[in-house]
Amino acid sequence: MMKIYCPELLEDFDAAVISRGAWVRNNRKLIKASLKTGEMPPELTIILSESVQTVTNLEHLKAAIVTTIKHKYPLGGATEQD
């Protein structure tokens, strides 16, 4: 249904999920090594800020999807004003 009513939003969400997955795959070893040794390599700060950005993107799109679904398919007597 979302492909019909909000394809751009679904595409953006898919791209955000792919981006987060790539971030996890690319940085898993470095983060695990940092946690084991307790040493913070210089690039870890950049990697962590990228992590926050990928999660923020997912949260933003999740909220947009929820809003779209509630607007297009109100249930339980919800009105357009809700």
mmCIF file of C-alpha atoms in Angstrom:
data_model
loop_
_atom_site.group_PDB
_atom_site.id
_atom_site.type_symbol
_atom_site.label_atom_id
_atom_site.label_comp_id
_atom_site.label_asym_id
_atom_site.label_seq_id
_atom_site.Cartn_x
_atom_site.Cartn_y
_atom_site.Cartn_z
ATOM 1 C CA MET A 1 0.000 0.000 0.000
ATOM 2 C CA MET A 2 2.777 2.401 0.848
ATOM 3 C CA LYS A 3 4.240 1.951 -2.636
ATOM 4 C CA ILE A 4 0.981 3.337 -3.975
ATOM 5 C CA TYR A 5 0.270 6.188 -1.539
ATOM 6 C CA CYS A 6 3.714 7.375 -0.459
ATOM 7 C CA PRO A 7 6.421 5.795 -2.630
ATOM 8 C CA GLU A 8 8.965 8.554 -1.938
ATOM 9 C CA LEU A 9 8.638 8.089 1.807
ATOM 10 C CA LEU A 10 9.055 4.329 1.481
ATOM 11 C CA GLU A 11 12.101 4.787 -0.770
ATOM 12 C CA ASP A 12 13.637 7.207 1.731
ATOM 13 C CA PHE A 13 13.048 4.737 4.557
ATOM 14 C CA ASP A 14 14.590 1.887 2.558
ATOM 15 C CA ALA A 15 17.617 4.070 1.801
ATOM 16 C CA ALA A 16 17.977 4.953 5.497
ATOM 17 C CA VAL A 17 17.831 1.269 6.488
ATOM 18 C CA ILE A 18 20.438 0.400 3.858
ATOM 19 C CA SER A 19 22.642 3.261 5.078
ATOM 20 C CA ARG A 20 22.388 2.115 8.696
ATOM 21 C CA GLY A 21 23.158 -1.473 7.713
ATOM 22 C CA ALA A 22 26.215 -0.369 5.758
ATOM 23 C CA TRP A 23 27.389 1.715 8.710
ATOM 24 C CA VAL A 24 27.088 -1.278 11.050
ATOM 25 C CA ARG A 25 28.935 -3.608 8.675
ATOM 26 C CA ASN A 26 31.683 -1.078 7.995
ATOM 27 C CA ASN A 27 32.349 -0.134 11.613
ATOM 28 C CA ARG A 28 31.570 -3.199 13.705
ATOM 29 C CA LYS A 29 35.197 -4.407 14.011
ATOM 30 C CA LEU A 30 36.577 -1.000 14.999
ATOM 31 C CA ILE A 31 33.935 -0.453 17.657
ATOM 32 C CA LYS A 32 34.367 -3.948 19.113
ATOM 33 C CA ALA A 33 38.142 -3.482 19.242
ATOM 34 C CA SER A 34 37.730 -0.090 20.913
ATOM 35 C CA LEU A 35 35.434 -1.546 23.544
ATOM 36 C CA LYS A 36 37.842 -4.424 24.258
ATOM 37 C CA THR A 37 40.939 -2.266 24.570
ATOM 38 C CA GLY A 38 39.293 0.786 26.084
ATOM 39 C CA GLU A 39 41.247 2.934 23.630
ATOM 40 C CA MET A 40 39.452 5.436 21.463
ATOM 41 C CA PRO A 41 41.007 5.739 17.997
ATOM 42 C CA PRO A 42 40.793 9.222 16.452
ATOM 43 C CA GLU A 43 38.328 8.168 13.764
ATOM 44 C CA LEU A 44 35.886 6.853 16.366
ATOM 45 C CA THR A 45 34.460 10.331 16.982
ATOM 46 C CA ILE A 46 33.551 10.657 13.304
ATOM 47 C CA ILE A 47 32.152 7.135 13.218
ATOM 48 C CA LEU A 48 29.974 7.792 16.259
ATOM 49 C CA SER A 49 28.597 11.007 14.764
ATOM 50 C CA GLU A 50 27.737 9.036 11.609
ATOM 51 C CA SER A 51 25.946 6.530 13.836
ATOM 52 C CA VAL A 52 23.858 9.254 15.409
ATOM 53 C CA GLN A 53 22.997 10.617 11.956
ATOM 54 C CA THR A 54 21.866 7.230 10.614
ATOM 55 C CA VAL A 55 19.667 6.651 13.673
ATOM 56 C CA THR A 56 18.258 10.186 13.448
ATOM 57 C CA ASN A 57 17.371 9.594 9.788
ATOM 58 C CA LEU A 58 15.552 6.378 10.672
ATOM 59 C CA GLU A 59 13.654 8.010 13.553
ATOM 60 C CA HIS A 60 12.595 10.952 11.371
ATOM 61 C CA LEU A 61 11.321 8.671 8.631
ATOM 62 C CA LYS A 62 9.578 6.396 11.136
ATOM 63 C CA ALA A 63 7.692 9.404 12.501
ATOM 64 C CA ALA A 64 6.787 10.513 8.973
ATOM 65 C CA ILE A 65 5.478 7.039 8.142
ATOM 66 C CA VAL A 66 3.382 6.927 11.330
ATOM 67 C CA THR A 67 1.913 10.347 10.551
ATOM 68 C CA THR A 68 1.126 9.332 6.970
ATOM 69 C CA ILE A 69 -0.554 6.092 8.041
ATOM 70 C CA LYS A 70 -2.620 7.831 10.731
ATOM 71 C CA HIS A 71 -3.674 10.525 8.275
ATOM 72 C CA LYS A 72 -4.615 8.176 5.440
ATOM 73 C CA TYR A 73 -6.084 5.369 7.545
ATOM 74 C CA PRO A 74 -7.613 6.800 10.732
ATOM 75 C CA LEU A 75 -8.856 4.089 13.077
ATOM 76 C CA GLY A 76 -10.906 4.095 16.250
ATOM 77 C CA GLY A 77 -12.889 7.202 15.456
ATOM 78 C CA ALA A 78 -9.836 9.419 14.916
ATOM 79 C CA THR A 79 -10.542 12.558 12.951
ATOM 80 C CA GLU A 80 -8.500 14.697 10.626
ATOM 81 C CA GLN A 81 -7.935 17.114 13.523
ATOM 82 C CA ASP A 82 -6.096 14.485 15.652
#
